[in-house]
Structure formats: C-alpha cells, structure tokens
mmCIF file of C-alpha atoms in Angstrom:
data_model
loop_
_atom_site.group_PDB
_atom_site.id
_atom_site.type_symbol
_atom_site.label_atom_id
_atom_site.label_comp_id
_atom_site.label_asym_id
_atom_site.label_seq_id
_atom_site.Cartn_x
_atom_site.Cartn_y
_atom_site.Cartn_z
ATOM 1 C CA MET T 1 -16.287 -25.077 4.490
ATOM 2 C CA THR T 2 -19.729 -22.842 6.304
ATOM 3 C CA LEU T 3 -22.061 -21.791 4.211
ATOM 4 C CA TRP T 4 -21.336 -17.950 4.871
ATOM 5 C CA THR T 5 -18.173 -18.313 3.899
ATOM 6 C CA ASN T 6 -19.505 -19.593 0.667
ATOM 7 C CA ASP T 7 -21.865 -16.784 0.400
ATOM 8 C CA ILE T 8 -18.874 -14.066 1.134
ATOM 9 C CA PHE T 9 -16.955 -15.815 -1.944
ATOM 10 C CA GLN T 10 -19.833 -15.646 -4.519
ATOM 11 C CA VAL T 11 -20.439 -11.941 -3.578
ATOM 12 C CA LEU T 12 -16.420 -11.515 -4.174
ATOM 13 C CA VAL T 13 -16.575 -13.280 -7.378
ATOM 14 C CA ASN T 14 -19.446 -11.667 -8.266
ATOM 15 C CA HIS T 15 -18.016 -8.084 -8.024
ATOM 16 C CA HIS T 16 -14.470 -9.336 -10.096
ATOM 17 C CA VAL T 17 -12.435 -8.969 -7.057
ATOM 18 C CA ARG T 18 -9.162 -9.658 -7.625
ATOM 19 C CA GLN T 19 -6.573 -8.785 -5.014
ATOM 20 C CA VAL T 20 -7.291 -10.318 -1.488
ATOM 21 C CA ALA T 21 -5.060 -8.863 1.105
ATOM 22 C CA TYR T 22 -5.250 -10.174 4.615
ATOM 23 C CA VAL T 23 -3.492 -10.618 7.571
ATOM 24 C CA PRO T 24 -4.516 -14.149 8.796
ATOM 25 C CA ASP T 25 -7.448 -14.338 11.528
ATOM 26 C CA ALA T 26 -8.664 -18.255 12.379
ATOM 27 C CA GLY T 27 -12.385 -17.039 11.440
ATOM 28 C CA HIS T 28 -11.399 -16.092 7.959
ATOM 29 C CA SER T 29 -9.355 -18.914 7.419
ATOM 30 C CA HIS T 30 -12.012 -20.762 5.201
ATOM 31 C CA LEU T 31 -12.637 -18.059 2.892
ATOM 32 C CA ILE T 32 -8.445 -17.396 2.768
ATOM 33 C CA ASN T 33 -8.182 -20.793 1.832
ATOM 34 C CA ARG T 34 -11.097 -20.647 -1.007
ATOM 35 C CA CYS T 35 -9.547 -17.208 -2.683
ATOM 36 C CA GLY T 36 -6.201 -18.961 -2.604
ATOM 37 C CA GLN T 37 -7.154 -21.636 -4.388
ATOM 38 C CA TYR T 38 -9.713 -19.499 -7.026
ATOM 39 C CA GLY T 39 -7.552 -18.753 -10.183
ATOM 40 C CA GLU T 40 -8.843 -14.706 -10.743
ATOM 41 C CA MET T 41 -7.722 -14.100 -7.255
ATOM 42 C CA VAL T 42 -4.341 -13.021 -6.564
ATOM 43 C CA SER T 43 -3.529 -13.798 -2.586
ATOM 44 C CA VAL T 44 -1.657 -10.841 -0.685
ATOM 45 C CA PRO T 45 -0.329 -11.974 2.645
ATOM 46 C CA LEU T 46 0.436 -8.981 4.558
ATOM 47 C CA THR T 47 2.711 -8.078 7.146
ATOM 48 C CA THR T 48 0.007 -5.469 8.762
ATOM 49 C CA GLU T 49 -2.650 -4.712 7.743
ATOM 50 C CA GLU T 50 -2.340 -0.636 6.734
ATOM 51 C CA GLU T 51 0.012 -2.154 4.281
ATOM 52 C CA GLY T 52 -3.621 -3.427 2.670
ATOM 53 C CA ILE T 53 -5.027 -0.150 2.992
ATOM 54 C CA ALA T 54 -2.722 1.025 0.388
ATOM 55 C CA LEU T 55 -2.292 -1.883 -1.588
ATOM 56 C CA LEU T 56 -5.653 -1.846 -2.772
ATOM 57 C CA ALA T 57 -5.343 2.279 -3.638
ATOM 58 C CA GLY T 58 -2.615 0.789 -5.980
ATOM 59 C CA ALA T 59 -4.754 -2.397 -7.087
ATOM 60 C CA TRP T 60 -7.590 0.662 -8.121
ATOM 61 C CA LEU T 61 -5.151 2.815 -9.878
ATOM 62 C CA GLY T 62 -3.946 -0.046 -12.121
ATOM 63 C CA GLY T 63 -7.825 -1.178 -12.567
ATOM 64 C CA ASP T 64 -8.144 -4.177 -10.009
ATOM 65 C CA ARG T 65 -11.025 -4.454 -7.253
ATOM 66 C CA GLY T 66 -9.544 -6.341 -3.836
ATOM 67 C CA VAL T 67 -11.051 -6.614 -0.944
ATOM 68 C CA LEU T 68 -8.816 -6.586 2.761
ATOM 69 C CA LEU T 69 -9.396 -9.444 5.206
ATOM 70 C CA MET T 70 -8.282 -8.646 8.917
ATOM 71 C CA GLN T 71 -9.721 -9.215 12.607
ATOM 72 C CA SER T 72 -10.961 -6.508 14.548
ATOM 73 C CA SER T 73 -7.321 -5.335 15.913
ATOM 74 C CA GLY T 74 -5.787 -4.534 12.866
ATOM 75 C CA VAL T 75 -8.474 -1.318 12.115
ATOM 76 C CA GLY T 76 -6.561 -0.002 14.665
ATOM 77 C CA ASN T 77 -3.109 -0.143 12.507
ATOM 78 C CA CYS T 78 -4.514 0.918 9.686
ATOM 79 C CA LEU T 79 -6.416 4.440 10.705
ATOM 80 C CA ASN T 80 -3.960 7.077 9.027
ATOM 81 C CA MET T 81 -4.051 4.930 6.358
ATOM 82 C CA PHE T 82 -7.453 5.628 5.784
ATOM 83 C CA SER T 83 -6.275 9.087 4.997
ATOM 84 C CA LEU T 84 -5.430 8.015 1.566
ATOM 85 C CA THR T 85 -8.901 6.273 0.760
ATOM 86 C CA ARG T 86 -10.962 9.107 1.932
ATOM 87 C CA THR T 87 -8.977 11.885 0.171
ATOM 88 C CA CYS T 88 -8.283 10.252 -3.243
ATOM 89 C CA SER T 89 -11.968 8.924 -2.859
ATOM 90 C CA MET T 90 -10.970 5.275 -3.241
ATOM 91 C CA PRO T 91 -13.034 2.056 -3.301
ATOM 92 C CA LEU T 92 -12.057 -0.321 -0.779
ATOM 93 C CA LEU T 93 -13.500 -3.412 1.024
ATOM 94 C CA MET T 94 -12.951 -4.618 4.212
ATOM 95 C CA LEU T 95 -14.178 -7.861 6.269
ATOM 96 C CA VAL T 96 -13.364 -7.866 9.565
ATOM 97 C CA THR T 97 -13.657 -10.707 12.267
ATOM 98 C CA MET T 98 -14.634 -9.672 15.777
ATOM 99 C CA ARG T 99 -12.370 -10.325 18.874
ATOM 100 C CA GLY T 100 -12.874 -8.650 21.834
ATOM 101 C CA GLU T 101 -17.155 -8.875 22.189
ATOM 102 C CA CYS T 102 -18.712 -12.002 23.399
ATOM 103 C CA GLY T 103 -17.009 -15.157 24.779
ATOM 104 C CA GLU T 104 -13.621 -13.409 24.343
ATOM 105 C CA PHE T 105 -11.338 -14.521 26.599
ATOM 106 C CA ASN T 106 -8.017 -12.778 26.133
ATOM 107 C CA PRO T 107 -8.696 -9.076 28.005
ATOM 108 C CA TRP T 108 -6.075 -7.745 25.510
ATOM 109 C CA GLN T 109 -8.515 -8.010 22.563
ATOM 110 C CA VAL T 110 -11.600 -6.052 24.287
ATOM 111 C CA PRO T 111 -10.146 -2.396 23.982
ATOM 112 C CA MET T 112 -10.336 -2.511 19.697
ATOM 113 C CA GLY T 113 -12.840 -4.604 19.276
ATOM 114 C CA GLN T 114 -15.407 -2.941 21.453
ATOM 115 C CA ASN T 115 -14.264 0.365 19.574
ATOM 116 C CA THR T 116 -13.586 -1.124 16.436
ATOM 117 C CA GLU T 117 -17.538 0.041 14.799
ATOM 118 C CA LYS T 118 -17.057 3.316 16.684
ATOM 119 C CA LEU T 119 -12.954 3.985 14.950
ATOM 120 C CA LEU T 120 -14.136 3.014 11.334
ATOM 121 C CA LYS T 121 -17.599 5.486 11.544
ATOM 122 C CA ALA T 122 -14.922 8.088 12.758
ATOM 123 C CA ALA T 123 -12.878 7.640 9.786
ATOM 124 C CA ASP T 124 -15.796 7.804 7.788
ATOM 125 C CA ILE T 125 -16.376 4.523 6.141
ATOM 126 C CA VAL T 126 -20.058 2.618 6.449
ATOM 127 C CA THR T 127 -20.111 -0.251 8.466
ATOM 128 C CA PHE T 128 -22.455 -2.842 8.569
ATOM 129 C CA TYR T 129 -22.283 -5.109 11.747
ATOM 130 C CA VAL T 130 -23.477 -8.658 11.369
ATOM 131 C CA ASP T 131 -23.905 -11.164 13.888
ATOM 132 C CA LYS T 132 -26.246 -13.845 12.011
ATOM 133 C CA SER T 133 -24.438 -15.858 9.657
ATOM 134 C CA ASN T 134 -27.329 -16.040 7.159
ATOM 135 C CA ARG T 135 -27.375 -12.785 6.534
ATOM 136 C CA LEU T 136 -23.175 -12.251 5.873
ATOM 137 C CA GLY T 137 -23.821 -12.827 1.971
ATOM 138 C CA GLU T 138 -26.830 -9.720 1.761
ATOM 139 C CA SER T 139 -24.270 -7.487 3.767
ATOM 140 C CA THR T 140 -21.478 -8.204 1.990
ATOM 141 C CA GLU T 141 -23.212 -7.873 -1.284
ATOM 142 C CA ALA T 142 -24.768 -4.196 -0.286
ATOM 143 C CA ALA T 143 -20.898 -3.403 1.129
ATOM 144 C CA ALA T 144 -19.516 -4.549 -2.290
ATOM 145 C CA ARG T 145 -22.157 -2.255 -4.453
ATOM 146 C CA MET T 146 -21.910 0.605 -2.423
ATOM 147 C CA VAL T 147 -17.861 0.247 -2.936
ATOM 148 C CA PHE T 148 -17.271 -0.641 -6.578
ATOM 149 C CA GLU T 149 -20.328 1.257 -7.669
ATOM 150 C CA GLY T 150 -19.676 4.492 -5.492
ATOM 151 C CA PRO T 151 -16.795 5.081 -4.832
ATOM 152 C CA ALA T 152 -17.276 4.610 -1.025
ATOM 153 C CA ALA T 153 -15.354 2.759 1.964
ATOM 154 C CA ALA T 154 -17.094 -0.320 3.349
ATOM 155 C CA ALA T 155 -16.601 -2.305 6.609
ATOM 156 C CA VAL T 156 -18.611 -5.932 7.128
ATOM 157 C CA LEU T 157 -18.031 -6.372 10.861
ATOM 158 C CA ILE T 158 -18.464 -10.826 11.480
ATOM 159 C CA SER T 159 -19.670 -10.758 14.877
ATOM 160 C CA GLN T 160 -18.358 -13.229 17.078
ATOM 161 C CA ARG T 161 -21.437 -14.635 17.811
ATOM 162 C CA ILE T 162 -20.968 -15.871 14.275
ATOM 163 C CA LEU T 163 -17.492 -17.070 14.652
ATOM 164 C CA GLY T 164 -17.485 -18.589 18.189
ATOM 165 C CA LYS T 165 -15.330 -18.383 20.910
ATOM 166 C CA LYS T 166 -11.757 -18.796 20.437
ATOM 167 C CA THR T 167 -10.078 -20.804 23.025
ATOM 168 C CA PHE T 168 -6.628 -22.323 23.201
ATOM 169 C CA MET T 169 -7.833 -25.609 22.701
ATOM 170 C CA GLU T 170 -8.742 -24.536 19.121
ATOM 171 C CA MET W 1 24.173 8.339 13.935
ATOM 172 C CA ASP W 2 27.020 10.173 11.765
ATOM 173 C CA LEU W 3 24.498 13.968 11.505
ATOM 174 C CA ASP W 4 27.157 15.122 9.506
ATOM 175 C CA ARG W 5 28.304 12.897 6.957
ATOM 176 C CA SER W 6 24.898 13.351 4.446
ATOM 177 C CA ASN W 7 26.213 16.788 4.027
ATOM 178 C CA TYR W 8 28.730 15.864 1.846
ATOM 179 C CA TYR W 9 27.242 13.163 -0.438
ATOM 180 C CA SER W 10 27.999 13.865 -4.064
ATOM 181 C CA LEU W 11 24.574 12.318 -6.029
ATOM 182 C CA ARG W 12 21.931 15.484 -6.044
ATOM 183 C CA ARG W 13 18.141 14.279 -5.748
ATOM 184 C CA ARG W 14 16.755 16.603 -8.014
ATOM 185 C CA GLU W 15 19.715 15.290 -10.756
ATOM 186 C CA VAL W 16 18.971 11.603 -9.761
ATOM 187 C CA VAL W 17 14.983 12.149 -10.507
ATOM 188 C CA LYS W 18 15.460 14.052 -14.043
ATOM 189 C CA ILE W 19 18.034 11.732 -15.640
ATOM 190 C CA LEU W 20 15.778 8.909 -14.316
ATOM 191 C CA LEU W 21 12.491 10.857 -15.962
ATOM 192 C CA ASP W 22 14.316 11.949 -18.778
ATOM 193 C CA GLN W 23 14.368 8.892 -20.216
ATOM 194 C CA ARG W 24 10.960 7.060 -19.036
ATOM 195 C CA ASP W 25 9.557 5.208 -21.140
ATOM 196 C CA SER W 26 6.423 6.466 -21.707
ATOM 197 C CA GLY W 27 4.100 3.773 -20.386
ATOM 198 C CA MET W 28 5.999 3.548 -16.711
ATOM 199 C CA LEU W 29 3.683 4.317 -13.543
ATOM 200 C CA ILE W 30 5.651 6.384 -11.378
ATOM 201 C CA VAL W 31 4.562 6.614 -7.698
ATOM 202 C CA ALA W 32 6.490 8.917 -5.517
ATOM 203 C CA GLY W 33 6.545 8.950 -1.469
ATOM 204 C CA LEU W 34 5.464 12.277 0.475
ATOM 205 C CA GLY W 35 7.864 14.449 0.874
ATOM 206 C CA ALA W 36 10.418 15.748 -1.000
ATOM 207 C CA PRO W 37 10.518 12.984 -3.542
ATOM 208 C CA THR W 38 6.769 14.000 -4.374
ATOM 209 C CA TRP W 39 8.663 17.309 -5.257
ATOM 210 C CA ASP W 40 11.411 16.008 -6.644
ATOM 211 C CA VAL W 41 9.630 13.848 -9.275
ATOM 212 C CA THR W 42 7.473 17.085 -9.981
ATOM 213 C CA ALA W 43 10.557 19.254 -10.484
ATOM 214 C CA ALA W 44 10.599 16.690 -13.127
ATOM 215 C CA GLY W 45 7.633 17.290 -14.842
ATOM 216 C CA ASP W 46 3.967 16.362 -13.662
ATOM 217 C CA GLU W 47 2.527 13.774 -15.443
ATOM 218 C CA PRO W 48 -0.878 11.921 -15.458
ATOM 219 C CA LEU W 49 0.702 8.863 -14.722
ATOM 220 C CA ASN W 50 2.483 9.944 -12.151
ATOM 221 C CA PHE W 51 1.346 9.235 -8.739
ATOM 222 C CA PRO W 52 2.295 11.569 -6.038
ATOM 223 C CA LEU W 53 1.772 11.051 -2.524
ATOM 224 C CA TRP W 54 1.091 14.301 0.185
ATOM 225 C CA GLY W 55 0.667 11.316 2.784
ATOM 226 C CA ALA W 56 0.205 8.022 3.426
ATOM 227 C CA MET W 57 3.407 7.731 5.510
ATOM 228 C CA GLY W 58 4.357 4.053 4.831
ATOM 229 C CA GLY W 59 2.536 2.898 1.933
ATOM 230 C CA ALA W 60 4.405 4.217 -0.936
ATOM 231 C CA VAL W 61 5.816 0.383 -1.665
ATOM 232 C CA SER W 62 2.094 -0.856 -1.464
ATOM 233 C CA ILE W 63 0.732 1.058 -3.480
ATOM 234 C CA GLY W 64 3.404 0.364 -6.565
ATOM 235 C CA LEU W 65 2.826 -3.620 -5.424
ATOM 236 C CA GLY W 66 -1.114 -3.099 -6.092
ATOM 237 C CA LEU W 67 -0.259 -1.478 -9.163
ATOM 238 C CA ALA W 68 2.328 -3.842 -10.070
ATOM 239 C CA ILE W 69 -0.045 -6.733 -9.754
ATOM 240 C CA ALA W 70 -2.952 -5.318 -11.254
ATOM 241 C CA GLN W 71 -0.609 -3.458 -14.215
ATOM 242 C CA PRO W 72 1.913 -6.390 -14.710
ATOM 243 C CA THR W 73 2.757 -5.460 -18.326
ATOM 244 C CA ARG W 74 4.023 -1.713 -17.427
ATOM 245 C CA ARG W 75 7.343 -0.529 -15.338
ATOM 246 C CA ILE W 76 6.329 0.566 -11.940
ATOM 247 C CA LEU W 77 8.802 2.315 -9.979
ATOM 248 C CA VAL W 78 8.211 3.402 -6.744
ATOM 249 C CA ILE W 79 10.123 6.722 -5.932
ATOM 250 C CA THR W 80 10.331 7.418 -2.162
ATOM 251 C CA GLY W 81 12.554 8.731 0.795
ATOM 252 C CA ASP W 82 14.233 6.951 4.165
ATOM 253 C CA GLY W 83 11.854 8.065 6.092
ATOM 254 C CA GLU W 84 8.996 6.832 4.421
ATOM 255 C CA MET W 85 11.042 4.089 3.492
ATOM 256 C CA LEU W 86 11.283 3.204 7.281
ATOM 257 C CA MET W 87 8.105 3.384 8.355
ATOM 258 C CA GLY W 88 6.604 0.495 5.425
ATOM 259 C CA LEU W 89 9.989 -1.824 6.046
ATOM 260 C CA GLY W 90 7.305 -4.713 6.601
ATOM 261 C CA SER W 91 5.855 -3.462 2.980
ATOM 262 C CA LEU W 92 9.109 -4.907 1.292
ATOM 263 C CA ALA W 93 9.275 -8.519 3.163
ATOM 264 C CA THR W 94 5.067 -8.161 1.106
ATOM 265 C CA VAL W 95 6.819 -7.758 -2.150
ATOM 266 C CA SER W 96 9.321 -10.318 -2.058
ATOM 267 C CA ILE W 97 6.220 -12.654 -1.217
ATOM 268 C CA GLN W 98 4.596 -11.805 -4.388
ATOM 269 C CA SER W 99 8.173 -10.895 -6.411
ATOM 270 C CA PRO W 100 6.645 -8.941 -8.948
ATOM 271 C CA SER W 101 9.114 -8.408 -11.790
ATOM 272 C CA ASN W 102 7.875 -5.408 -13.312
ATOM 273 C CA LEU W 103 8.682 -3.426 -9.601
ATOM 274 C CA ALA W 104 11.607 -0.974 -8.445
ATOM 275 C CA ILE W 105 11.529 -0.010 -5.898
ATOM 276 C CA LEU W 106 14.308 3.157 -5.789
ATOM 277 C CA VAL W 107 14.796 5.475 -2.062
ATOM 278 C CA LEU W 108 16.408 8.758 -1.870
ATOM 279 C CA ASP W 109 18.398 8.040 0.847
ATOM 280 C CA ASN W 110 19.181 11.815 2.746
ATOM 281 C CA GLU W 111 19.266 10.580 5.785
ATOM 282 C CA ARG W 112 16.997 12.743 7.123
ATOM 283 C CA TYR W 113 13.529 13.708 7.598
ATOM 284 C CA GLY W 114 13.500 16.752 4.997
ATOM 285 C CA GLU W 115 9.494 18.156 5.922
ATOM 286 C CA THR W 116 9.891 18.004 9.442
ATOM 287 C CA GLY W 117 13.198 20.185 10.171
ATOM 288 C CA MET W 118 15.880 18.147 8.806
ATOM 289 C CA GLN W 119 16.137 15.407 11.571
ATOM 290 C CA ALA W 120 18.785 12.520 11.439
ATOM 291 C CA THR W 121 16.676 9.171 10.552
ATOM 292 C CA HIS W 122 17.823 5.932 10.876
ATOM 293 C CA THR W 123 20.113 5.183 8.484
ATOM 294 C CA ALA W 124 22.079 8.119 9.722
ATOM 295 C CA GLY W 125 23.518 5.543 11.886
ATOM 296 C CA ASN W 126 23.962 2.059 10.380
ATOM 297 C CA VAL W 127 20.515 0.988 9.484
ATOM 298 C CA ASP W 128 21.258 0.197 5.838
ATOM 299 C CA LEU W 129 18.235 -0.134 3.637
ATOM 300 C CA ALA W 130 19.590 -2.230 0.936
ATOM 301 C CA ALA W 131 20.859 -4.620 3.051
ATOM 302 C CA VAL W 132 17.188 -4.697 4.763
ATOM 303 C CA ALA W 133 15.490 -5.106 1.197
ATOM 304 C CA ARG W 134 18.245 -8.005 0.691
ATOM 305 C CA ALA W 135 17.182 -9.636 3.870
ATOM 306 C CA THR W 136 13.872 -9.823 2.565
ATOM 307 C CA GLY W 137 14.582 -11.844 -0.018
ATOM 308 C CA PHE W 138 15.288 -9.121 -3.033
ATOM 309 C CA SER W 139 17.813 -10.924 -5.351
ATOM 310 C CA GLU W 140 18.674 -7.484 -6.597
ATOM 311 C CA SER W 141 19.575 -4.570 -4.204
ATOM 312 C CA HIS W 142 22.414 -1.803 -4.551
ATOM 313 C CA ASN W 143 23.500 1.281 -2.444
ATOM 314 C CA ILE W 144 24.371 3.759 -4.738
ATOM 315 C CA ALA W 145 26.455 6.445 -3.715
ATOM 316 C CA ASP W 146 28.387 8.029 -6.915
ATOM 317 C CA LYS W 147 27.416 9.035 -10.436
ATOM 318 C CA LYS W 148 29.141 6.251 -12.233
ATOM 319 C CA THR W 149 27.424 3.524 -10.326
ATOM 320 C CA PHE W 150 23.955 5.659 -11.145
ATOM 321 C CA ARG W 151 24.713 5.576 -14.612
ATOM 322 C CA SER W 152 25.662 2.024 -14.740
ATOM 323 C CA LEU W 153 22.569 0.726 -13.028
ATOM 324 C CA LEU W 154 20.576 2.919 -14.311
ATOM 325 C CA PRO W 155 19.576 -0.051 -17.661
ATOM 326 C CA GLN W 156 19.008 -1.999 -14.487
ATOM 327 C CA ILE W 157 15.950 0.372 -12.679
ATOM 328 C CA GLN W 158 14.526 1.350 -15.817
ATOM 329 C CA ASN W 159 14.113 -2.305 -17.234
ATOM 330 C CA GLY W 160 15.604 -5.098 -15.209
ATOM 331 C CA GLU W 161 13.457 -7.626 -14.129
ATOM 332 C CA GLY W 162 12.002 -6.866 -10.738
ATOM 333 C CA PRO W 163 11.370 -7.073 -7.613
ATOM 334 C CA LEU W 164 14.641 -4.149 -8.102
ATOM 335 C CA PHE W 165 15.480 -2.018 -4.747
ATOM 336 C CA PHE W 166 17.847 0.799 -4.874
ATOM 337 C CA ASN W 167 19.094 2.985 -2.304
ATOM 338 C CA VAL W 168 20.197 5.892 -3.473
ATOM 339 C CA LYS W 169 22.612 8.049 -1.041
ATOM 340 C CA VAL W 170 21.634 11.682 -1.638
ATOM 341 C CA ARG W 171 23.186 14.839 -0.028
ATOM 342 C CA ALA W 172 21.294 16.648 2.500
ATOM 343 C CA GLU W 173 19.860 19.781 0.887
ATOM 344 C CA ASN W 174 16.465 22.048 1.033
ATOM 345 C CA LEU W 175 15.251 22.886 -1.971
ATOM 346 C CA PRO W 176 12.813 24.986 -3.555
ATOM 347 C CA LEU W 177 8.949 23.040 -3.848
ATOM 348 C CA VAL W 178 7.639 21.692 -6.335
ATOM 349 C CA LEU W 179 4.298 20.825 -5.780
ATOM 350 C CA PRO W 180 1.642 18.641 -7.767
ATOM 351 C CA PRO W 181 -1.671 18.743 -7.593
ATOM 352 C CA LYS W 182 -3.134 18.847 -3.971
ATOM 353 C CA ASP W 183 -6.669 17.122 -4.437
ATOM 354 C CA GLY W 184 -5.835 13.383 -4.344
ATOM 355 C CA ALA W 185 -9.189 12.542 -6.487
ATOM 356 C CA PHE W 186 -8.026 14.286 -8.723
ATOM 357 C CA LEU W 187 -4.790 12.656 -9.112
ATOM 358 C CA LYS W 188 -6.459 9.342 -8.692
ATOM 359 C CA ASP W 189 -8.644 10.260 -11.568
ATOM 360 C CA ARG W 190 -6.523 11.529 -13.655
ATOM 361 C CA PHE W 191 -4.176 8.808 -13.672
ATOM 362 C CA ARG W 192 -7.084 6.342 -14.039
ATOM 363 C CA VAL W 193 -8.055 8.388 -16.870
ATOM 364 C CA ALA W 194 -4.517 8.143 -18.376
ATOM 365 C CA LEU W 195 -4.381 4.651 -17.983
ATOM 366 C CA PHE W 196 -7.803 3.592 -19.404
ATOM 367 C CA GLY W 197 -9.804 7.257 -20.854
ATOM 368 C CA SER W 198 -12.443 8.800 -19.749
ATOM 369 C CA ASP W 199 -14.497 5.543 -18.919
ATOM 370 C CA ALA W 200 -12.631 5.303 -15.767
ATOM 371 C CA VAL W 201 -14.487 7.707 -14.369
ATOM 372 C CA ARG W 202 -18.033 7.407 -15.626
#
C-alpha cells in the first residue's frame, strides 16, 4: 500500500470516522480496502455520490462521523444535495481523486475535472488541493479538524500528479 | 398514465400518518421527505426526533440509512412521497446492500408532484415502487391500497425486521400546509440534543 493511503487512513482512525461512503475509484481502491477491513468502520458503497451527502447527514444526526470518497466527476452529482449540508450546517468530509487534469486520456473527464474545485467553492465548501503525496496526511488532518470541530464542509482534492496517469492497460 | 385514478383512492395521507405516529414508540426516529410528507408528519405533531426535510430531494432514504447505521438500537422510519422516492431509486439498492434491520420506508404515493401543481409522477403510469424495492432485494415490500391492509401491516411497519418497504396508495388531495421550523441547523441541533443531550451542541 502506498504511504499516503496509510497517512489518510490514520487520520480517519484518529478522528473516529465510522461511516465510509464511496463510489469506487482506482485512486481510492487501497483506502477503500483498508477501511473495509477495519472493524470500527462501516463501508457503504453508493449508486451515486449524492447519496453519500445525504447518508452522512443522517450519520451525523445519529452521532456517527463519516467520510465520502469519490472521483472528481462525482462532485457534479452532489451539487444540489450540498444544500442539505449548508442549510443544516452538517459536517462533511470528502476525499476526491482528480481526473481530467494532468495526463488525462479521456476527454469526457475534463469538463468536471477542470471545474471540480470551482464548483466546490461555489457551494461554500473548503478545498485543499494537494499535488504532493507527502502533504496528503497533513491536509486531510487539517480538513478533518475543520469538519468535525466546526462543523464545516471540506474536500481534499488528490491530484492526478499523485495518482498517476490512468490508461486502459492498468 | 392514468391522471384520474388517484383522485378516488380510499386512503387519506394525513390519516395514515396520524395513525402511524399516534402509536409511535418514544424512541422512534422519523425522517420526512420534502413537500407533503413533511407537512403530514408535522400535522401529527412537531417533535424533536422528527427530521422534516424542506429540500434534499431524493435523499430521504439515504438520510434514514445513515441514521439507521448510527443508531442500530432505535427504529428509523422514513416517510416520503412518490416523487421524492423516484428521484432516489438507487438509494433502495444501497439500503438493500446494508440491510439494516431497524429501517422502514413508507411512501405516500398519490401519483402526483404535489408542490408543483399536482402533475403526474411515473407511478401514475405502470411504475410500481414496491416492485422496485423488491427487485433491489427487499424481502418485505408491500403495496397498501385500503384501510384493512394498512391496519394489518401496522405492527410490521412499527416493529417488523427491516429493511422494510411500504408503498401506500393515497388520494391525490391538496391539504392545508402544516409547516415545521424551516431552519435546517435548528432542526439538526434539536434532533441531536433530543438524542444526546445538550453536549451535542457544545
């Protein structure tokens, strides 16, 4: 497992994150597996990312902390549901693996990838764009503190520079 | 699409919700879907352990699921409408995978978008929400169209082992609005304080 995945996982453990909601992404696969094997966490695979926004609102109502793992394209699916987060002042922690930027081979990923951070900011969500793997732990820690001690809504955007180029050969 | 038939359904939404909530166990947590279900639940009594939605269309079942996972010893009842449910059909598949034994979903299906002018929803055609739930893996999924069936399934709705899905065909009618507080942060804090005490907002 890559070191940065360990760093992120440890932050989630330290903050007592329990519900781990996700739509799978290659870049998140190690973290998803790691959380799935950890007895203190409940993995919730989703059919679409906005379910995760609603799920984690329900989790917080019931006293659980959560995290939503998704790809940049999924952020677009969440936009209206962010109204729930904002209107109710719900804590929301998101870890977003980026597509549609450096090295992207699929032009269909570019429109969302190039606008992910802009759209999150438009929804009043704090963003941490990280393109160095040794910074992911500290950025996730900063985001988690803001979220759970806030409450706030924050997203860590994990650059394609860290994840590497996706090809059909992988 | 049959634009007329739900004008003649015998069950009335306010009465259904009132009967359900009058027998409510004090620990039961309610999520109400936006629009008429939120007004119906509030008409039966504005309670701190209700989470009535004014938006988040398509999200009611997912909110109920997050709550059900977080509070496994309490009963969670999601009361929503057919339009709201249609926008979040995928969430039924997500519930099915988690299979929470403490979650029940009840749809008040009047075959209309009530807040926007009573236009037909897909259930005015041949879309059967109970069949959708069954297809996603709910082993208990029922259509309820008359009082006798509703009465006989009441214990199941209140206490049956979940996940459970009930689609209640109700008359299309415009009723007086009974509004809960509108401030989402207040509703959230009120709910959490009722569950956890005042530490929840410290």
